[in-house]
Structures are given as C-alpha cells and as structure tokens.
PDB file of C-alpha atoms in Angstrom:
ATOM      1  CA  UNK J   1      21.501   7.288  -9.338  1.00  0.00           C
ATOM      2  CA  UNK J   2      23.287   8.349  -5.977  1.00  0.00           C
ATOM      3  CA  UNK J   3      22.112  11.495  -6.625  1.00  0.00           C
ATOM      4  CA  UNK J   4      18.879  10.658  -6.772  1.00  0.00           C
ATOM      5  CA  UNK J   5      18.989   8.779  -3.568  1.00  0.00           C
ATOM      6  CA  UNK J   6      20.809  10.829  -1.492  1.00  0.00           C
ATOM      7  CA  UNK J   7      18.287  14.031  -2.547  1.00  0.00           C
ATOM      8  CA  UNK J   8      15.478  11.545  -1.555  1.00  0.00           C
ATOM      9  CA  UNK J   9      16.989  10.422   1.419  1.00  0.00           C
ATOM     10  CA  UNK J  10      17.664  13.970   2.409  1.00  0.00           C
ATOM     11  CA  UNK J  11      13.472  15.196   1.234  1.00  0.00           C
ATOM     12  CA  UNK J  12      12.722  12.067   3.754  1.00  0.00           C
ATOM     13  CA  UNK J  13      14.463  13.524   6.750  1.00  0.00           C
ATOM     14  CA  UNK J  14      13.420  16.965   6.132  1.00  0.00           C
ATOM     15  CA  UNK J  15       9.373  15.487   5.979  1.00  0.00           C
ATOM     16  CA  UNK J  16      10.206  13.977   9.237  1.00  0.00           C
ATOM     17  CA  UNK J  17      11.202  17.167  11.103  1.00  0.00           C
ATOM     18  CA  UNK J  18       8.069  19.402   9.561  1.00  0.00           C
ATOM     19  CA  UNK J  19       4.918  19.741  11.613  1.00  0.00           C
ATOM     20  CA  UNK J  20       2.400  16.692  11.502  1.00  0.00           C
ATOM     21  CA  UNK J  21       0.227  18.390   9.123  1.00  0.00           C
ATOM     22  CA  UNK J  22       2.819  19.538   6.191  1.00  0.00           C
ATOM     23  CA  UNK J  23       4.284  16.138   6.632  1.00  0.00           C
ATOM     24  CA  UNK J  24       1.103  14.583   5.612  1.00  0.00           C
ATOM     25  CA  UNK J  25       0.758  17.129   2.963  1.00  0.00           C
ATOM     26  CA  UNK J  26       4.208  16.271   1.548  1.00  0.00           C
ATOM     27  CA  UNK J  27       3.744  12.489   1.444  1.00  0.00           C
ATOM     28  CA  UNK J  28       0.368  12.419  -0.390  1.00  0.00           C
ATOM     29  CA  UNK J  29       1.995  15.075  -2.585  1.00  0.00           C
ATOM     30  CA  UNK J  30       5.564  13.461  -3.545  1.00  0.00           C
ATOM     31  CA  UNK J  31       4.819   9.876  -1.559  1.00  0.00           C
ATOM     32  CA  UNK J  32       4.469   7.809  -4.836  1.00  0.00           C
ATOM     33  CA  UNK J  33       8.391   9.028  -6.128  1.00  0.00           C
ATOM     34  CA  UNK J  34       9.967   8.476  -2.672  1.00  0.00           C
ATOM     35  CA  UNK J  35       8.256   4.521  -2.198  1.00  0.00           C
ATOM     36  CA  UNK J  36       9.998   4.044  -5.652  1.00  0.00           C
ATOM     37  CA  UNK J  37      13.155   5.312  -4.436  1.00  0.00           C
ATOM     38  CA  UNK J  38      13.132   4.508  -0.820  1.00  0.00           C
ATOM     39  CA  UNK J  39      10.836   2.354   0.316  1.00  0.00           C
ATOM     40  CA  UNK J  40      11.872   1.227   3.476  1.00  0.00           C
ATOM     41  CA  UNK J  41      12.577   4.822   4.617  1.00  0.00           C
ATOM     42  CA  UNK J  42       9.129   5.621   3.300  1.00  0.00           C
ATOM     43  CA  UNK J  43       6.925   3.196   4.579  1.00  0.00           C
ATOM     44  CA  UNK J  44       8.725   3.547   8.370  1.00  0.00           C
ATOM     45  CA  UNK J  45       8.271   7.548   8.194  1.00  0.00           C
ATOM     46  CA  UNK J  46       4.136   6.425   7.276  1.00  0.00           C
ATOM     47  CA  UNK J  47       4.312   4.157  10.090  1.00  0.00           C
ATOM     48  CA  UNK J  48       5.528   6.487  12.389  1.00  0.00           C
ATOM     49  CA  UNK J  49       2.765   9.252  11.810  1.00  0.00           C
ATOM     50  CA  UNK J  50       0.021   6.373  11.003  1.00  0.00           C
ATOM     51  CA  UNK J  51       0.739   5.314  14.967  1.00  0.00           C
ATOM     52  CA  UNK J  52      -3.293   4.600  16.147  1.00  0.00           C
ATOM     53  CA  UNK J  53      -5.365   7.954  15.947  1.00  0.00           C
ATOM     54  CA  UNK J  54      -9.386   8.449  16.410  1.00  0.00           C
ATOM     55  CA  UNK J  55     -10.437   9.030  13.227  1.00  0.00           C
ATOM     56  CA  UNK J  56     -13.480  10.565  14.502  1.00  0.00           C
ATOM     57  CA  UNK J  57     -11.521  13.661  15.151  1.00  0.00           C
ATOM     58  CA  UNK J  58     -12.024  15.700  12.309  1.00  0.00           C
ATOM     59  CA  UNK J  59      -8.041  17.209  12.240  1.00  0.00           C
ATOM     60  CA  UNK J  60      -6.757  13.660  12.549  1.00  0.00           C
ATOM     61  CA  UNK J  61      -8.101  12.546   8.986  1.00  0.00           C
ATOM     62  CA  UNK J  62      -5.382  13.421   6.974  1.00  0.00           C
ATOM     63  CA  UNK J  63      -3.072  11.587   8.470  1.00  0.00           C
ATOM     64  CA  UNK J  64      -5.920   8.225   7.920  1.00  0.00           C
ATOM     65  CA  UNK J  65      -4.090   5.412   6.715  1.00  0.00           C
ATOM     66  CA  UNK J  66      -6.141   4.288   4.382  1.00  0.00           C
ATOM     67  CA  UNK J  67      -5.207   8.225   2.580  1.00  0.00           C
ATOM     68  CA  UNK J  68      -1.648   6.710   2.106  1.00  0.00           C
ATOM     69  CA  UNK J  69      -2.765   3.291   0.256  1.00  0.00           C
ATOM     70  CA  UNK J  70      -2.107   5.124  -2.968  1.00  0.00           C
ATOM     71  CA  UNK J  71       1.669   6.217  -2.876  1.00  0.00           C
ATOM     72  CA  UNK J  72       2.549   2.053  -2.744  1.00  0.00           C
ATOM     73  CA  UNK J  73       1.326   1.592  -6.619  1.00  0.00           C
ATOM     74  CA  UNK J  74       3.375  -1.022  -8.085  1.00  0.00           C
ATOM     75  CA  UNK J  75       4.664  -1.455  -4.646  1.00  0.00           C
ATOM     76  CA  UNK J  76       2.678  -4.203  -2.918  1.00  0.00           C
ATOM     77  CA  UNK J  77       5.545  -5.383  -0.471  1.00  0.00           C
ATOM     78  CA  UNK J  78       5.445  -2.671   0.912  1.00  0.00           C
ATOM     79  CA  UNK J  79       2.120  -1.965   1.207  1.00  0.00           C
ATOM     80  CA  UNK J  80       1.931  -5.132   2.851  1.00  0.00           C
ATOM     81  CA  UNK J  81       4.595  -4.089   4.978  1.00  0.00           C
ATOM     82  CA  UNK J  82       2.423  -0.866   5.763  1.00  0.00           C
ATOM     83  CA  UNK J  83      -0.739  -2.451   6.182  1.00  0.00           C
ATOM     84  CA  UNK J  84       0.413  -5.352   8.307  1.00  0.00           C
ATOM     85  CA  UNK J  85       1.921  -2.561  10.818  1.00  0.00           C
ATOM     86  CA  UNK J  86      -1.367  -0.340  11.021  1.00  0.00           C
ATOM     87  CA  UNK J  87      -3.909  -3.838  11.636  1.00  0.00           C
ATOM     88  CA  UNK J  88      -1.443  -4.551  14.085  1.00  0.00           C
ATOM     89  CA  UNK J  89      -1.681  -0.997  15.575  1.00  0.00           C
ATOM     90  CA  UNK J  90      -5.033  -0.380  14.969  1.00  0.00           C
ATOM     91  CA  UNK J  91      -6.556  -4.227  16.305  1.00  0.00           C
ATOM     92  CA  UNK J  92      -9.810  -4.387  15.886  1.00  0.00           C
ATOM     93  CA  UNK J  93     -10.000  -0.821  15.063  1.00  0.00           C
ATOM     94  CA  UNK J  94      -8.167  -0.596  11.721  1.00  0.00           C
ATOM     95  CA  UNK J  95     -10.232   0.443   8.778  1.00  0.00           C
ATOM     96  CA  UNK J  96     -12.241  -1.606   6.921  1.00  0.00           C
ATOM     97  CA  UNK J  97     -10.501  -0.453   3.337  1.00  0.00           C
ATOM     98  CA  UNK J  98      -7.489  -1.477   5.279  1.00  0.00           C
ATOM     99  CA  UNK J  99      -8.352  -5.336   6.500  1.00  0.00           C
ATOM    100  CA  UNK J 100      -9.439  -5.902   2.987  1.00  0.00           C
ATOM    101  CA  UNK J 101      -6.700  -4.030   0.858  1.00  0.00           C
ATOM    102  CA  UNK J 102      -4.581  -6.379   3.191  1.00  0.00           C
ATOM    103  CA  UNK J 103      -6.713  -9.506   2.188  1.00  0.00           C
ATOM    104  CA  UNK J 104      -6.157  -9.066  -1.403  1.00  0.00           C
ATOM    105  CA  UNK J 105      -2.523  -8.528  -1.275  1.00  0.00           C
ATOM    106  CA  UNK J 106      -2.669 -11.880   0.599  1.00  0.00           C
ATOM    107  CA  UNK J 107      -4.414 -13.797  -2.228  1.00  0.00           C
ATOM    108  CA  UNK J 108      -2.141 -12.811  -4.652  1.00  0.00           C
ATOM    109  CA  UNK J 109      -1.538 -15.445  -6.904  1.00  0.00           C
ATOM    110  CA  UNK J 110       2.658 -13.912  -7.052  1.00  0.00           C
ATOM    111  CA  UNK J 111       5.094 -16.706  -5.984  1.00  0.00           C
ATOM    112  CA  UNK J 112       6.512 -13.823  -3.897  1.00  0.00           C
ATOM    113  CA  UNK J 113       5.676  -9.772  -3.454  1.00  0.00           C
ATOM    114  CA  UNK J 114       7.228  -7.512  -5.910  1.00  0.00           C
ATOM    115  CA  UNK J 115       9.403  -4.996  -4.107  1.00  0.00           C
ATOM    116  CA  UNK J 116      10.384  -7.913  -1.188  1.00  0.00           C
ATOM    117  CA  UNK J 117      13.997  -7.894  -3.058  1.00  0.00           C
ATOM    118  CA  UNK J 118      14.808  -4.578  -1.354  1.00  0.00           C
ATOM    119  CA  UNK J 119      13.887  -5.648   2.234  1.00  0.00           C
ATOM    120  CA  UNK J 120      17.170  -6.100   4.529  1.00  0.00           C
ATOM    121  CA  UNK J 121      17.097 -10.291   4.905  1.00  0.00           C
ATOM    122  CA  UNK J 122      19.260  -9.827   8.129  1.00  0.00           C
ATOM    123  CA  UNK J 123      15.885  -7.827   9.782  1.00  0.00           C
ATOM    124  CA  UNK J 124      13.213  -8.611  11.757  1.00  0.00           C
ATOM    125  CA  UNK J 125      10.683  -8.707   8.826  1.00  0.00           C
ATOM    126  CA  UNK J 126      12.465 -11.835   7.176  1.00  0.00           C
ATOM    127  CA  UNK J 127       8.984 -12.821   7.352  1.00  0.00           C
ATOM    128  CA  UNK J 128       7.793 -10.796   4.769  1.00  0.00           C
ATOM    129  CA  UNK J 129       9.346 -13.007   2.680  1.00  0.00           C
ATOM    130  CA  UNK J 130       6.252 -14.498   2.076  1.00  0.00           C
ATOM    131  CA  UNK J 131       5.772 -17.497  -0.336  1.00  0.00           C
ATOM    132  CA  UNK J 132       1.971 -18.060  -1.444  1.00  0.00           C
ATOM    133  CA  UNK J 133       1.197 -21.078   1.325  1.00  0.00           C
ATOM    134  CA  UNK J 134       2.325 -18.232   4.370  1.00  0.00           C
ATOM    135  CA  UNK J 135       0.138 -15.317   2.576  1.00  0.00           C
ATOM    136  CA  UNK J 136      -2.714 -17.838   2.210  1.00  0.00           C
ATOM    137  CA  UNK J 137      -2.373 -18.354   6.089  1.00  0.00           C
ATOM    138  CA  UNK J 138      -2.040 -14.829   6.761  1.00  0.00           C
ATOM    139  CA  UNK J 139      -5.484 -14.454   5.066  1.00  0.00           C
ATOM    140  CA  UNK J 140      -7.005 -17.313   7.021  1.00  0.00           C
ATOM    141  CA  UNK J 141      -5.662 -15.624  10.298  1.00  0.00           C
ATOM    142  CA  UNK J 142      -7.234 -12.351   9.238  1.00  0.00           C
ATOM    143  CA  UNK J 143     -10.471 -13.633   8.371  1.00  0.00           C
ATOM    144  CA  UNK J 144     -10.533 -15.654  11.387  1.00  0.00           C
ATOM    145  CA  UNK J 145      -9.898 -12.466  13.538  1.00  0.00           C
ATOM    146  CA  UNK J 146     -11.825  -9.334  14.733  1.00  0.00           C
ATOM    147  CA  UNK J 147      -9.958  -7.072  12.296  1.00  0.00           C
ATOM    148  CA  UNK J 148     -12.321  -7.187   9.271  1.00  0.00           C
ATOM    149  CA  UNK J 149     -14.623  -4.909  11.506  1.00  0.00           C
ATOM    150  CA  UNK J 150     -17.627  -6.577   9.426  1.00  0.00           C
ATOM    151  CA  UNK J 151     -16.477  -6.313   5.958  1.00  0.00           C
ATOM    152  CA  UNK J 152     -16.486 -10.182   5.840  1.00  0.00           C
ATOM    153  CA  UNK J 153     -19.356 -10.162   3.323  1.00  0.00           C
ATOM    154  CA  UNK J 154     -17.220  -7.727   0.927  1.00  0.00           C
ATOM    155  CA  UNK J 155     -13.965  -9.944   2.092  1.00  0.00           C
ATOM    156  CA  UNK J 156     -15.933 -13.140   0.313  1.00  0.00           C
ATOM    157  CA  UNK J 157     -16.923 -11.438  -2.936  1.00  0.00           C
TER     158      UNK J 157
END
C-alpha cells in the first residue's frame, strides 16, 4: 500500500513538471487511478492547470475542464471539490456541463459525499463537509446566480 502511494505520489510530481500539454495528456490517460489513490493531490494538480482559459482558443481545449469530469468516477467529493473551484474561477463563464454536473452532485440524496472522509478536517475546505440541508443551499445559490450560463431549462428537468 505505501508502495503504491509513494509511486503515485511520485507520477503526480513528475505530471506537474512536464509541459502543459503532456500533462493534460497524462491525466486523461492515468487520471482515474491517481483520484483513487490521491485525491487531494489530484484534484489540486487539475486545479492548477484548469486556472480560467478561453476556450475559444483552439490549443487551450484539452486542458477544458469539463475533459477532466471523467477521472472523479466514484469520486463525487472530489468532483465537487473540482467543480466548486473552476465555477468559482470561471464566474459566469464556467461551462454549462460544469454548472449542472455541479447541480446534481448538490441534489444528491447522500447524507454526506463519498470520498469527504479523506479531506484534511483541520483545512480550509471543512466546508465540504457538506450535510444534505448545506448542498441543497448550495444548489439554491447556484441557480439563483449567473453561473448556469442559460442551462436553467436543462437544470429543471
């Protein structure tokens, strides 16, 4: 099991000192295994090169956010961990796949997020800790803001 860790731990670091685009290319190749092993090292290193981009630009696609959605399967703290990040760094710009993905995870009917076990209680994102009534607000708040970018009809279905 350490092994296993410290090989992924070591495959993380060496993603984050490749160039942007083999990065990318590594994380929608072996993303899935390392969010099972390491998610929180995971989903920060997909933070980091999710930062805002124009998607318009053609060589900037790869590194979408919505691309990445995939790797958190049977992960959906931390894709709500992910998600939350990139609406907040996107604002009314995020994609529309991501405002909703982020919707559903919020009406969950879980008590709490699989995966939120693992996050570091002593950390700023205690407040991921999220019992059904503070999800349920979080989807209020998201419907309520600009972030949907007119997906509100597919948001009500």
């Amino acid at each position: 099991m350490k092994k296993n860790y410290k090989s992924a731990l070591e495959y993380i670091e060496y993603i984050s000192q490749q160039d942007l685009t083999q990065a990318v290319q590594n994380l929608l190749t072996h993303g899935k295994d390392l969010v099972d092993s390491l998610p929180r090292e995971t989903t920060n290193l997909l933070m980091k090169l999710c930062k805002f981009i124009d998607t318009n630009q053609t060589s900037e696609v790869d590194r979408a956010p919505e691309n990445f959605i995939h790797i958190f399967v049977n992960q959906p703290y931390w894709l709500t961990v992910f998600l939350e990040y990139i609406v907040q760094e996107y604002k009314e710009h995020a994609p529309p796949l991501i405002s909703s993905t982020l919707l559903e995870l919020y009406l969950r009917s879980d008590d709490t997020l699989p995966g939120a076990e693992l996050a570091d209680p002593e950390s700023q994102n205690i407040a991921y800790f999220q019992d059904k009534k503070t999800r349920k607000e979080k989807a209020l708040n998201l419907l309520q803001g600009e972030t949907l970018n007119g997906d509100l009809q597919h948001a009500l279905i």
